[in-house]
mmCIF file of C-alpha atoms in Angstrom:
data_model
loop_
_atom_site.group_PDB
_atom_site.id
_atom_site.type_symbol
_atom_site.label_atom_id
_atom_site.label_comp_id
_atom_site.label_asym_id
_atom_site.label_seq_id
_atom_site.Cartn_x
_atom_site.Cartn_y
_atom_site.Cartn_z
ATOM 1 C CA MET A 25 0.071 0.146 0.167
ATOM 2 C CA CYS A 26 2.999 2.463 1.097
ATOM 3 C CA LEU A 27 4.653 1.764 -2.141
ATOM 4 C CA LEU A 28 1.580 1.860 -4.601
ATOM 5 C CA LEU A 29 1.096 5.435 -2.501
ATOM 6 C CA LEU A 30 4.482 6.812 -3.289
ATOM 7 C CA SER A 31 4.414 5.326 -6.742
ATOM 8 C CA THR A 32 1.139 7.493 -7.256
ATOM 9 C CA VAL A 33 2.484 10.511 -5.743
ATOM 10 C CA ASN A 34 6.007 10.429 -7.822
ATOM 11 C CA LEU A 35 3.735 9.963 -11.264
ATOM 12 C CA ARG A 36 1.942 13.081 -9.829
ATOM 13 C CA ALA A 37 4.862 15.359 -9.468
ATOM 14 C CA GLN A 38 6.372 13.849 -13.260
ATOM 15 C CA SER A 39 3.053 14.799 -14.905
ATOM 16 C CA SER A 40 2.841 18.390 -13.001
ATOM 17 C CA ARG A 41 4.775 21.133 -12.147
ATOM 18 C CA ARG A 42 4.270 24.221 -9.955
ATOM 19 C CA ILE A 43 4.590 28.068 -11.199
ATOM 20 C CA CYS A 44 5.129 30.460 -9.052
ATOM 21 C CA PHE A 45 5.779 33.957 -9.573
ATOM 22 C CA ALA A 46 5.659 38.041 -7.815
ATOM 23 C CA PHE A 47 2.877 39.380 -9.560
ATOM 24 C CA TYR A 48 2.781 43.212 -7.966
ATOM 25 C CA ASP A 49 1.451 42.826 -4.759
ATOM 26 C CA GLY A 50 1.186 39.680 -4.034
ATOM 27 C CA THR A 51 2.313 35.800 -5.361
ATOM 28 C CA PHE A 52 1.097 33.973 -8.080
ATOM 29 C CA ASN A 53 1.000 29.996 -7.557
ATOM 30 C CA ALA A 54 -0.502 27.658 -9.606
ATOM 31 C CA GLU A 55 -0.006 23.785 -11.034
ATOM 32 C CA VAL A 56 0.579 22.769 -14.523
ATOM 33 C CA ASP A 57 -0.376 19.303 -16.024
ATOM 34 C CA THR A 58 2.950 19.213 -18.268
ATOM 35 C CA GLN A 59 1.195 16.356 -19.844
ATOM 36 C CA THR A 60 -1.012 18.270 -21.860
ATOM 37 C CA ILE A 61 1.726 21.212 -22.462
ATOM 38 C CA VAL A 62 1.573 21.533 -26.626
ATOM 39 C CA THR A 63 4.654 22.391 -28.874
ATOM 40 C CA THR A 64 3.727 23.974 -32.263
ATOM 41 C CA GLY A 65 6.910 24.769 -34.733
ATOM 42 C CA SER A 66 7.413 27.756 -36.512
ATOM 43 C CA VAL A 67 4.930 27.623 -39.199
ATOM 44 C CA LEU A 68 1.288 27.850 -37.850
ATOM 45 C CA SER A 69 -2.147 26.966 -40.003
ATOM 46 C CA GLU A 70 -5.739 26.479 -38.850
ATOM 47 C CA GLN A 71 -6.230 23.482 -38.161
ATOM 48 C CA ILE A 72 -2.632 22.996 -36.212
ATOM 49 C CA ILE A 73 -4.399 26.196 -33.872
ATOM 50 C CA LYS A 74 -7.788 24.023 -33.309
ATOM 51 C CA ASP A 75 -5.536 20.858 -32.364
ATOM 52 C CA PHE A 76 -3.980 23.066 -30.021
ATOM 53 C CA TYR A 77 -7.010 24.294 -28.757
ATOM 54 C CA HIS A 78 -8.582 20.754 -28.483
ATOM 55 C CA ALA A 79 -5.601 19.468 -26.722
ATOM 56 C CA GLY A 80 -5.692 22.825 -24.240
ATOM 57 C CA SER A 81 -9.522 22.157 -23.393
ATOM 58 C CA THR A 82 -9.437 18.654 -22.939
ATOM 59 C CA GLY A 83 -6.382 18.345 -20.768
ATOM 60 C CA GLY A 84 -5.474 19.344 -17.521
ATOM 61 C CA TYR A 85 -5.568 22.737 -17.246
ATOM 62 C CA ARG A 86 -8.714 23.780 -15.343
ATOM 63 C CA SER A 87 -7.165 24.044 -11.738
ATOM 64 C CA LEU A 88 -4.490 26.543 -13.606
ATOM 65 C CA LEU A 89 -7.961 28.649 -14.874
ATOM 66 C CA THR A 90 -9.164 28.604 -11.427
ATOM 67 C CA GLU A 91 -6.035 30.201 -9.822
ATOM 68 C CA LEU A 92 -6.167 32.708 -12.462
ATOM 69 C CA GLN A 93 -9.696 33.861 -11.838
ATOM 70 C CA SER A 94 -9.516 33.371 -7.947
ATOM 71 C CA TYR A 95 -6.335 36.176 -8.157
ATOM 72 C CA LYS A 96 -8.393 38.383 -10.776
ATOM 73 C CA GLU A 97 -11.115 38.300 -7.794
ATOM 74 C CA LYS A 98 -8.924 38.573 -5.061
ATOM 75 C CA HIS A 99 -6.808 41.816 -6.033
ATOM 76 C CA GLN A 100 -9.425 43.126 -7.743
ATOM 77 C CA LEU A 101 -7.683 43.170 -11.456
ATOM 78 C CA ASN A 102 -9.087 45.395 -14.347
ATOM 79 C CA ASP A 103 -8.843 43.524 -17.334
ATOM 80 C CA TRP A 104 -5.640 44.883 -18.303
ATOM 81 C CA LEU A 105 -3.976 44.003 -15.189
ATOM 82 C CA TYR A 106 -5.496 40.506 -15.625
ATOM 83 C CA TYR A 107 -4.009 40.174 -19.265
ATOM 84 C CA GLN A 108 -0.826 40.991 -18.025
ATOM 85 C CA LEU A 109 -1.253 38.164 -15.333
ATOM 86 C CA VAL A 110 -2.003 36.027 -18.310
ATOM 87 C CA ARG A 111 1.238 37.209 -20.105
ATOM 88 C CA LYS A 112 3.370 36.076 -16.929
ATOM 89 C CA THR A 113 1.396 32.769 -16.852
ATOM 90 C CA ALA A 114 1.783 32.059 -20.453
ATOM 91 C CA GLN A 115 5.699 32.858 -20.206
ATOM 92 C CA GLN A 116 6.040 30.347 -17.431
ATOM 93 C CA ILE A 117 4.148 27.664 -19.949
ATOM 94 C CA ALA A 118 5.955 28.147 -22.815
ATOM 95 C CA PRO A 119 8.810 31.022 -22.617
ATOM 96 C CA LYS A 120 8.509 33.684 -25.356
ATOM 97 C CA GLU A 121 11.764 33.722 -26.488
ATOM 98 C CA LYS A 122 12.032 30.314 -27.104
ATOM 99 C CA ASN A 123 8.885 29.495 -29.236
ATOM 100 C CA TYR A 124 6.660 32.715 -29.541
ATOM 101 C CA ASN A 125 3.774 31.034 -31.613
ATOM 102 C CA ASN A 126 3.360 28.765 -28.292
ATOM 103 C CA TYR A 127 3.428 31.599 -25.785
ATOM 104 C CA THR A 128 0.846 33.468 -27.822
ATOM 105 C CA LEU A 129 -1.330 30.434 -28.663
ATOM 106 C CA TYR A 130 -1.096 30.111 -24.632
ATOM 107 C CA LYS A 131 -1.871 33.808 -24.122
ATOM 108 C CA TRP A 132 -4.832 33.176 -26.479
ATOM 109 C CA PHE A 133 -6.332 29.695 -24.724
ATOM 110 C CA LEU A 134 -6.253 31.481 -21.050
ATOM 111 C CA MET A 135 -8.089 34.361 -22.536
ATOM 112 C CA VAL A 136 -10.431 32.408 -24.006
ATOM 113 C CA GLU A 137 -10.970 30.248 -21.440
ATOM 114 C CA SER A 138 -11.371 32.724 -19.085
ATOM 115 C CA GLY A 139 -14.220 33.957 -20.929
ATOM 116 C CA TYR A 140 -13.049 36.888 -23.156
ATOM 117 C CA ASP A 141 -13.752 36.784 -27.042
ATOM 118 C CA ALA A 142 -10.104 36.688 -28.257
ATOM 119 C CA ARG A 143 -9.391 35.657 -31.955
ATOM 120 C CA LEU A 144 -6.502 34.947 -33.859
ATOM 121 C CA ALA A 145 -5.127 35.548 -37.307
ATOM 122 C CA LEU A 146 -2.212 34.746 -39.402
ATOM 123 C CA SER A 147 0.177 36.466 -41.985
ATOM 124 C CA GLY A 148 2.849 34.283 -43.100
ATOM 125 C CA LYS A 149 4.915 32.847 -40.108
ATOM 126 C CA LYS A 150 2.921 35.810 -38.376
ATOM 127 C CA ILE A 151 0.510 35.084 -35.450
ATOM 128 C CA ILE A 152 -1.736 37.866 -34.444
ATOM 129 C CA PHE A 153 -3.535 37.966 -31.431
ATOM 130 C CA TYR A 154 -7.132 39.818 -31.265
ATOM 131 C CA VAL A 155 -9.593 40.697 -28.080
ATOM 132 C CA TYR A 156 -13.014 42.121 -28.558
ATOM 133 C CA ASN A 157 -12.784 45.792 -27.494
ATOM 134 C CA ASN A 158 -16.363 48.368 -27.913
ATOM 135 C CA GLU A 159 -14.104 51.285 -26.812
ATOM 136 C CA ASP A 160 -12.300 54.086 -28.309
ATOM 137 C CA ILE A 161 -8.953 53.324 -29.095
ATOM 138 C CA SER A 162 -6.506 54.747 -31.782
ATOM 139 C CA ASP A 163 -3.102 53.983 -31.906
ATOM 140 C CA ILE A 164 -3.686 49.802 -32.631
ATOM 141 C CA PRO A 165 -4.882 47.802 -35.469
ATOM 142 C CA SER A 166 -8.406 46.456 -35.514
ATOM 143 C CA TYR A 167 -10.801 44.364 -37.560
ATOM 144 C CA THR A 168 -14.404 44.420 -37.551
ATOM 145 C CA VAL A 169 -16.874 41.385 -37.880
ATOM 146 C CA ASN A 170 -20.125 41.042 -37.306
ATOM 147 C CA ASN A 171 -19.995 44.713 -35.801
ATOM 148 C CA LYS A 172 -17.855 43.893 -33.430
ATOM 149 C CA LYS A 173 -14.352 45.304 -32.854
ATOM 150 C CA TYR A 174 -11.347 43.297 -32.325
ATOM 151 C CA MET A 175 -7.985 45.152 -31.029
ATOM 152 C CA CYS A 176 -4.512 43.925 -31.611
ATOM 153 C CA LEU A 177 -2.577 42.581 -28.466
ATOM 154 C CA ASN A 178 0.683 42.203 -29.653
ATOM 155 C CA ILE A 179 1.336 44.736 -31.940
ATOM 156 C CA HIS A 180 4.554 45.600 -30.035
ATOM 157 C CA ASP A 181 5.828 42.305 -31.486
ATOM 158 C CA TYR A 182 5.592 42.991 -34.646
ATOM 159 C CA PRO A 183 6.449 46.649 -35.394
ATOM 160 C CA GLY A 184 5.905 48.503 -38.745
ATOM 161 C CA THR A 185 3.799 45.811 -39.774
ATOM 162 C CA ASP A 186 0.554 46.057 -41.521
ATOM 163 C CA LEU A 187 -1.464 43.846 -39.030
ATOM 164 C CA THR A 188 -5.145 44.313 -40.357
ATOM 165 C CA THR A 189 -7.035 41.614 -42.109
ATOM 166 C CA GLN A 190 -6.061 42.717 -45.555
ATOM 167 C CA ALA A 191 -2.570 41.291 -44.777
ATOM 168 C CA ALA A 192 -3.915 38.923 -42.283
ATOM 169 C CA THR A 193 -6.453 35.672 -42.299
ATOM 170 C CA PRO A 194 -8.742 35.123 -39.337
ATOM 171 C CA VAL A 195 -8.773 31.612 -37.929
ATOM 172 C CA ASP A 196 -11.701 30.113 -37.840
ATOM 173 C CA ILE A 197 -12.361 28.552 -34.846
ATOM 174 C CA ASP A 198 -15.615 28.445 -32.254
ATOM 175 C CA VAL A 199 -14.466 28.688 -28.496
ATOM 176 C CA PRO A 200 -17.868 27.852 -26.288
ATOM 177 C CA GLY A 201 -18.251 30.764 -23.654
ATOM 178 C CA ALA A 202 -15.669 33.019 -25.199
ATOM 179 C CA ILE A 203 -18.177 36.226 -25.522
ATOM 180 C CA ASN A 204 -17.129 38.934 -22.924
ATOM 181 C CA SER A 205 -15.533 42.201 -24.100
ATOM 182 C CA PHE A 206 -11.809 43.022 -23.104
ATOM 183 C CA SER A 207 -11.422 46.703 -21.258
ATOM 184 C CA TYR A 208 -8.395 48.625 -21.291
ATOM 185 C CA LYS A 209 -9.892 50.905 -18.107
ATOM 186 C CA VAL A 210 -7.671 51.159 -15.207
ATOM 187 C CA THR A 211 -9.599 51.871 -12.530
ATOM 188 C CA ARG A 212 -7.462 50.622 -9.514
ATOM 189 C CA MET A 213 -3.914 50.187 -9.244
ATOM 190 C CA PRO A 214 -2.158 47.157 -7.647
ATOM 191 C CA ASP A 215 -1.181 47.315 -4.040
ATOM 192 C CA PHE A 216 2.555 46.894 -4.381
ATOM 193 C CA THR A 217 5.065 46.411 -1.397
ATOM 194 C CA GLN A 218 6.913 48.959 -0.057
ATOM 195 C CA ALA A 219 9.905 47.572 -0.339
ATOM 196 C CA ASN A 220 9.547 48.497 -4.491
ATOM 197 C CA TYR A 221 9.100 52.029 -4.007
ATOM 198 C CA ILE A 222 12.092 53.955 -4.534
ATOM 199 C CA GLU A 223 11.592 58.025 -3.661
ATOM 200 C CA LYS A 224 12.020 61.023 -5.921
ATOM 201 C CA ASP A 225 12.632 64.459 -4.602
ATOM 202 C CA LEU A 226 10.937 67.625 -6.881
ATOM 203 C CA GLN A 227 10.362 70.957 -5.883
ATOM 204 C CA PHE A 228 8.803 74.375 -7.210
ATOM 205 C CA THR A 229 8.422 78.066 -6.126
ATOM 206 C CA TYR A 230 4.931 79.411 -5.871
ATOM 207 C CA GLN A 231 4.659 82.968 -5.058
ATOM 208 C CA HIS A 232 8.175 83.451 -4.077
ATOM 209 C CA ARG A 233 8.350 80.032 -1.513
ATOM 210 C CA ALA A 234 9.723 77.230 -2.567
ATOM 211 C CA TYR A 235 7.788 73.697 -1.896
ATOM 212 C CA TYR A 236 9.463 70.245 -1.740
ATOM 213 C CA PHE A 237 8.321 67.068 -2.259
ATOM 214 C CA LYS A 238 9.458 63.514 -1.695
ATOM 215 C CA ILE A 239 6.953 61.394 -3.693
ATOM 216 C CA LYS A 240 7.289 57.331 -3.745
ATOM 217 C CA LEU A 241 7.291 56.295 -6.771
ATOM 218 C CA ASN A 242 7.236 52.672 -7.971
ATOM 219 C CA PRO A 243 9.073 51.349 -11.130
ATOM 220 C CA LEU A 244 6.415 48.491 -11.545
ATOM 221 C CA VAL A 245 4.002 50.911 -12.979
ATOM 222 C CA ASP A 246 6.264 51.450 -16.124
ATOM 223 C CA SER A 247 5.683 47.556 -16.925
ATOM 224 C CA ILE A 248 1.707 47.893 -16.662
ATOM 225 C CA PHE A 249 1.776 50.530 -18.892
ATOM 226 C CA ARG A 250 4.754 49.880 -21.276
ATOM 227 C CA ASN A 251 2.325 48.222 -24.242
ATOM 228 C CA TYR A 252 -0.794 50.675 -23.300
ATOM 229 C CA PRO A 253 -2.454 51.746 -25.761
ATOM 230 C CA VAL A 254 -3.824 55.225 -26.524
ATOM 231 C CA VAL A 255 -7.188 54.979 -24.914
ATOM 232 C CA ASP A 256 -10.142 56.982 -25.087
ATOM 233 C CA PHE A 257 -9.539 60.619 -22.545
ATOM 234 C CA GLU A 258 -12.473 59.001 -20.248
ATOM 235 C CA SER A 259 -10.562 55.915 -19.264
ATOM 236 C CA TYR A 260 -6.714 58.060 -19.677
ATOM 237 C CA PHE A 261 -8.159 60.511 -17.019
ATOM 238 C CA ASN A 262 -9.432 58.295 -14.881
ATOM 239 C CA ILE A 263 -6.353 56.104 -14.165
ATOM 240 C CA PRO A 264 -5.610 56.542 -10.060
ATOM 241 C CA LEU A 265 -2.175 56.315 -8.483
ATOM 242 C CA SER A 266 -1.167 53.711 -6.224
ATOM 243 C CA LYS A 267 -1.915 53.716 -2.682
ATOM 244 C CA GLU A 268 2.104 54.809 -1.534
ATOM 245 C CA THR A 269 2.380 57.482 -4.171
ATOM 246 C CA TYR A 270 -0.932 58.992 -3.233
ATOM 247 C CA GLY A 271 -0.125 59.213 -0.082
ATOM 248 C CA SER A 272 2.998 60.557 -0.416
ATOM 249 C CA LEU A 273 1.369 63.262 -2.214
ATOM 250 C CA ILE A 274 -2.105 64.332 -1.976
ATOM 251 C CA PRO A 275 -2.297 64.622 1.765
ATOM 252 C CA LEU A 276 1.025 66.999 1.483
ATOM 253 C CA LEU A 277 -0.892 69.068 -1.117
ATOM 254 C CA LYS A 278 -3.699 68.980 0.618
ATOM 255 C CA GLN A 279 -1.951 71.049 3.423
ATOM 256 C CA ASN A 280 -0.093 73.135 1.233
ATOM 257 C CA VAL A 281 -3.232 74.593 -0.020
ATOM 258 C CA SER A 282 -5.300 74.211 3.483
ATOM 259 C CA ARG A 283 -5.649 77.691 4.100
ATOM 260 C CA MET A 284 -6.027 78.969 0.371
ATOM 261 C CA ASP A 285 -9.014 79.236 -1.158
ATOM 262 C CA THR A 286 -10.324 77.210 -3.760
ATOM 263 C CA LYS A 287 -9.374 79.194 -7.099
ATOM 264 C CA LYS A 288 -5.831 79.940 -5.022
ATOM 265 C CA GLY A 289 -5.664 76.337 -4.393
ATOM 266 C CA VAL A 290 -6.406 75.275 -7.856
ATOM 267 C CA ASP A 291 -3.459 78.029 -9.380
ATOM 268 C CA TYR A 292 -1.335 75.979 -7.016
ATOM 269 C CA LEU A 293 -1.764 72.691 -8.268
ATOM 270 C CA MET A 294 -1.886 74.404 -12.023
ATOM 271 C CA ARG A 295 1.435 75.344 -11.349
ATOM 272 C CA PHE A 296 2.535 72.378 -9.459
ATOM 273 C CA THR A 297 1.967 70.751 -12.409
ATOM 274 C CA ARG A 298 3.687 73.145 -14.946
ATOM 275 C CA TYR A 299 6.790 74.007 -13.259
ATOM 276 C CA ALA A 300 7.590 70.765 -11.234
ATOM 277 C CA PHE A 301 8.452 68.704 -14.607
ATOM 278 C CA LEU A 302 10.453 68.920 -17.236
ATOM 279 C CA TYR A 303 8.695 69.447 -20.685
ATOM 280 C CA GLU A 304 9.320 67.114 -23.944
ATOM 281 C CA ASN A 305 6.795 66.201 -26.613
ATOM 282 C CA ASP A 306 6.229 62.600 -27.247
ATOM 283 C CA GLU A 307 8.000 62.729 -30.414
ATOM 284 C CA MET A 308 10.976 63.403 -29.075
ATOM 285 C CA ASN A 309 10.704 61.811 -25.994
ATOM 286 C CA PHE A 310 9.179 58.342 -27.377
ATOM 287 C CA GLY A 311 9.062 59.118 -31.012
ATOM 288 C CA ARG A 312 5.370 57.984 -31.408
ATOM 289 C CA GLU A 313 2.178 59.105 -29.387
ATOM 290 C CA LYS A 314 2.194 58.057 -25.818
ATOM 291 C CA ARG A 315 -0.174 59.085 -23.171
ATOM 292 C CA LEU A 316 1.334 59.093 -19.780
ATOM 293 C CA SER A 317 -1.018 57.744 -16.377
ATOM 294 C CA PRO A 318 -0.250 60.350 -13.509
ATOM 295 C CA GLU A 319 1.895 58.357 -11.920
ATOM 296 C CA GLU A 320 4.197 57.603 -14.721
ATOM 297 C CA THR A 321 4.230 61.484 -15.268
ATOM 298 C CA LEU A 322 5.468 61.922 -11.576
ATOM 299 C CA PHE A 323 7.884 59.364 -12.208
ATOM 300 C CA ALA A 324 9.244 60.390 -16.170
ATOM 301 C CA GLN A 325 12.066 62.836 -16.558
ATOM 302 C CA TYR A 326 9.860 64.289 -19.159
ATOM 303 C CA SER A 327 6.257 64.661 -19.978
ATOM 304 C CA ASP A 328 3.900 67.017 -22.502
ATOM 305 C CA CYS A 329 0.774 68.629 -22.388
ATOM 306 C CA ASP A 330 -1.196 65.180 -22.818
ATOM 307 C CA ASP A 331 0.406 63.719 -19.334
ATOM 308 C CA ARG A 332 0.025 66.973 -17.296
ATOM 309 C CA ALA A 333 -3.710 67.572 -18.295
ATOM 310 C CA GLY A 334 -3.985 64.164 -16.619
ATOM 311 C CA LEU A 335 -1.788 64.550 -13.921
ATOM 312 C CA PHE A 336 -3.640 68.118 -13.253
ATOM 313 C CA PHE A 337 -7.127 66.618 -13.344
ATOM 314 C CA TYR A 338 -6.526 63.911 -11.039
ATOM 315 C CA LEU A 339 -4.981 66.247 -8.399
ATOM 316 C CA VAL A 340 -7.960 68.839 -8.712
ATOM 317 C CA LYS A 341 -10.682 66.022 -8.961
ATOM 318 C CA GLU A 342 -8.717 64.416 -5.530
ATOM 319 C CA ILE A 343 -8.505 67.650 -3.911
ATOM 320 C CA TYR A 344 -11.334 69.776 -4.963
ATOM 321 C CA ASN A 345 -13.930 67.294 -6.832
ATOM 322 C CA LEU A 346 -14.247 70.213 -9.232
ATOM 323 C CA PRO A 347 -16.168 70.136 -12.853
ATOM 324 C CA MET A 348 -14.045 69.817 -15.253
ATOM 325 C CA ILE A 349 -13.565 69.908 -19.353
ATOM 326 C CA ALA A 350 -10.357 68.843 -21.360
ATOM 327 C CA VAL A 351 -10.046 71.198 -24.448
ATOM 328 C CA LEU A 352 -8.316 69.597 -27.310
ATOM 329 C CA TYR A 353 -6.649 71.542 -30.005
ATOM 330 C CA PRO A 354 -5.190 70.555 -32.850
ATOM 331 C CA THR A 355 -1.601 70.460 -31.279
ATOM 332 C CA HIS A 356 -2.448 70.908 -27.386
ATOM 333 C CA ILE A 357 -4.771 69.619 -24.968
ATOM 334 C CA THR A 358 -5.763 72.068 -21.951
ATOM 335 C CA MET A 359 -7.966 72.211 -19.087
ATOM 336 C CA ALA A 360 -10.682 74.665 -17.506
ATOM 337 C CA VAL A 361 -12.567 74.015 -14.657
ATOM 338 C CA GLN A 362 -16.042 75.185 -13.239
ATOM 339 C CA PHE A 363 -15.877 77.955 -9.846
ATOM 340 C CA ASP A 364 -18.495 79.564 -8.490
ATOM 341 C CA LYS A 365 -17.356 82.663 -10.737
ATOM 342 C CA PRO A 366 -15.510 82.302 -13.826
ATOM 343 C CA VAL A 367 -12.154 83.933 -13.966
ATOM 344 C CA GLY A 368 -11.328 86.082 -17.418
ATOM 345 C CA LYS A 369 -13.201 85.118 -20.212
ATOM 346 C CA PRO A 370 -15.374 81.741 -19.569
ATOM 347 C CA LEU A 371 -15.526 78.935 -21.992
ATOM 348 C CA LEU A 372 -19.153 77.996 -22.038
ATOM 349 C CA TYR A 373 -19.828 74.117 -22.524
ATOM 350 C CA ASN A 374 -23.607 72.685 -22.000
ATOM 351 C CA GLY A 375 -24.932 75.896 -20.534
ATOM 352 C CA LYS A 376 -21.749 76.062 -17.819
ATOM 353 C CA ALA A 377 -19.182 78.358 -17.699
ATOM 354 C CA TYR A 378 -15.874 76.946 -17.037
ATOM 355 C CA SER A 379 -12.101 78.943 -16.459
ATOM 356 C CA PHE A 380 -9.225 78.101 -18.236
ATOM 357 C CA CYS A 381 -6.384 76.288 -16.146
ATOM 358 C CA GLU A 382 -3.397 75.963 -18.420
ATOM 359 C CA PRO A 383 -1.031 73.285 -16.785
ATOM 360 C CA THR A 384 1.773 73.123 -19.424
ATOM 361 C CA PRO A 385 4.428 75.494 -19.633
ATOM 362 C CA GLN A 386 4.012 78.106 -22.427
ATOM 363 C CA LEU A 387 5.821 81.176 -23.603
ATOM 364 C CA HIS A 388 4.210 83.794 -20.907
ATOM 365 C CA ASP A 389 2.842 83.191 -18.037
ATOM 366 C CA LEU A 390 -0.777 82.459 -17.909
ATOM 367 C CA LYS A 391 -2.829 83.001 -15.285
ATOM 368 C CA ILE A 392 -6.020 81.297 -14.687
ATOM 369 C CA GLY A 393 -8.649 82.297 -17.289
ATOM 370 C CA GLN A 394 -6.209 82.908 -19.624
ATOM 371 C CA VAL A 395 -5.487 81.083 -22.695
ATOM 372 C CA SER A 396 -2.294 81.249 -24.888
ATOM 373 C CA ALA A 397 -2.439 83.733 -27.588
ATOM 374 C CA SER A 398 -1.579 81.425 -30.525
ATOM 375 C CA LEU A 399 -4.848 78.981 -29.532
ATOM 376 C CA LYS A 400 -7.457 81.832 -29.154
ATOM 377 C CA GLN A 401 -8.458 81.397 -32.824
ATOM 378 C CA VAL A 402 -7.931 77.652 -33.235
ATOM 379 C CA PRO A 403 -10.872 75.718 -33.349
ATOM 380 C CA TYR A 404 -11.107 73.048 -30.568
ATOM 381 C CA LYS A 405 -13.195 70.425 -29.479
ATOM 382 C CA ILE A 406 -14.128 69.243 -25.656
ATOM 383 C CA VAL A 407 -12.933 65.330 -25.235
ATOM 384 C CA TYR A 408 -14.256 65.139 -21.988
ATOM 385 C CA GLU A 409 -16.430 66.459 -19.049
ATOM 386 C CA TYR A 410 -16.227 65.550 -15.765
ATOM 387 C CA ASN A 411 -19.457 66.032 -13.458
ATOM 388 C CA PRO A 412 -18.866 65.124 -9.507
#
């Protein structure tokens, strides 16, 4: 009996292995049935993908999927953060650098088995990974079928390549239960461990007085948003700070403005956002359009008008929670805030009067209610309205 039990344990150990890795504010642990791990070659076909899915769906992945869903619920992961967890899991099963096709197939398999409507397409030796998304994403390829839009999730692996359906053939495979849309909205940041934070010194001068800040920032935030697309302004403006960064900045800002009236306090926040950071446009900084989250802006050496508008919005929302609008010009974005009484020439929108608050350095030191002279005759549109 003991020999049989020992033999059974050894057999189980040989047919499975445990994956374990740190993931932001926790550690992910799961067992993978090694007997069901499928390896594909450098060239894929629709039939090979169907065989891969059949092997996976009839294999021993249920416990892994249960652990993924449990971790998602416990840590309140938005879809984008859950996808980062799936990516790291796929990397443990089939390392990207050893077999890119396998790595991508496992990402796809784990996403569809998690209920997301994800699709694959083939273009020569390339495997393209899409997911159903009904948000306004502007800088990555997509295709539409049956009035459903599918965004490319692995565009960063094929820079400069045409990944539209004119250049790639979608794989026709039906996965039961894979019906959910995927959202790029990040409304909660992980509670990173304190050991991962570093401190950054910031300072700026307001009305001849120097203000100093020692902000806690987490380099792991960069990994979260490294391949993050240009999302719609509502999604972008509502990306929060992580807990430790929030605690190192917002209470101090609240203290600094506590004796100021609302307009002066907003002016203080406007000038903090304008002058505490160095400016550089995205083309020079990244070679492409990239919108930094508030925490990325605090961390980055350089930032542009999108980044400062997002940070200013976040600070005013957290400290004063005032109505605001984002005002987009062809080459610039700025903010306007609703006060009890408008300052300067108000911008009228939906029956409300807003005052310009420019959070980006300009040729002249603009006050609340002033807009750059170069923009006064330029057409604009309101791309986001916030009403508390």
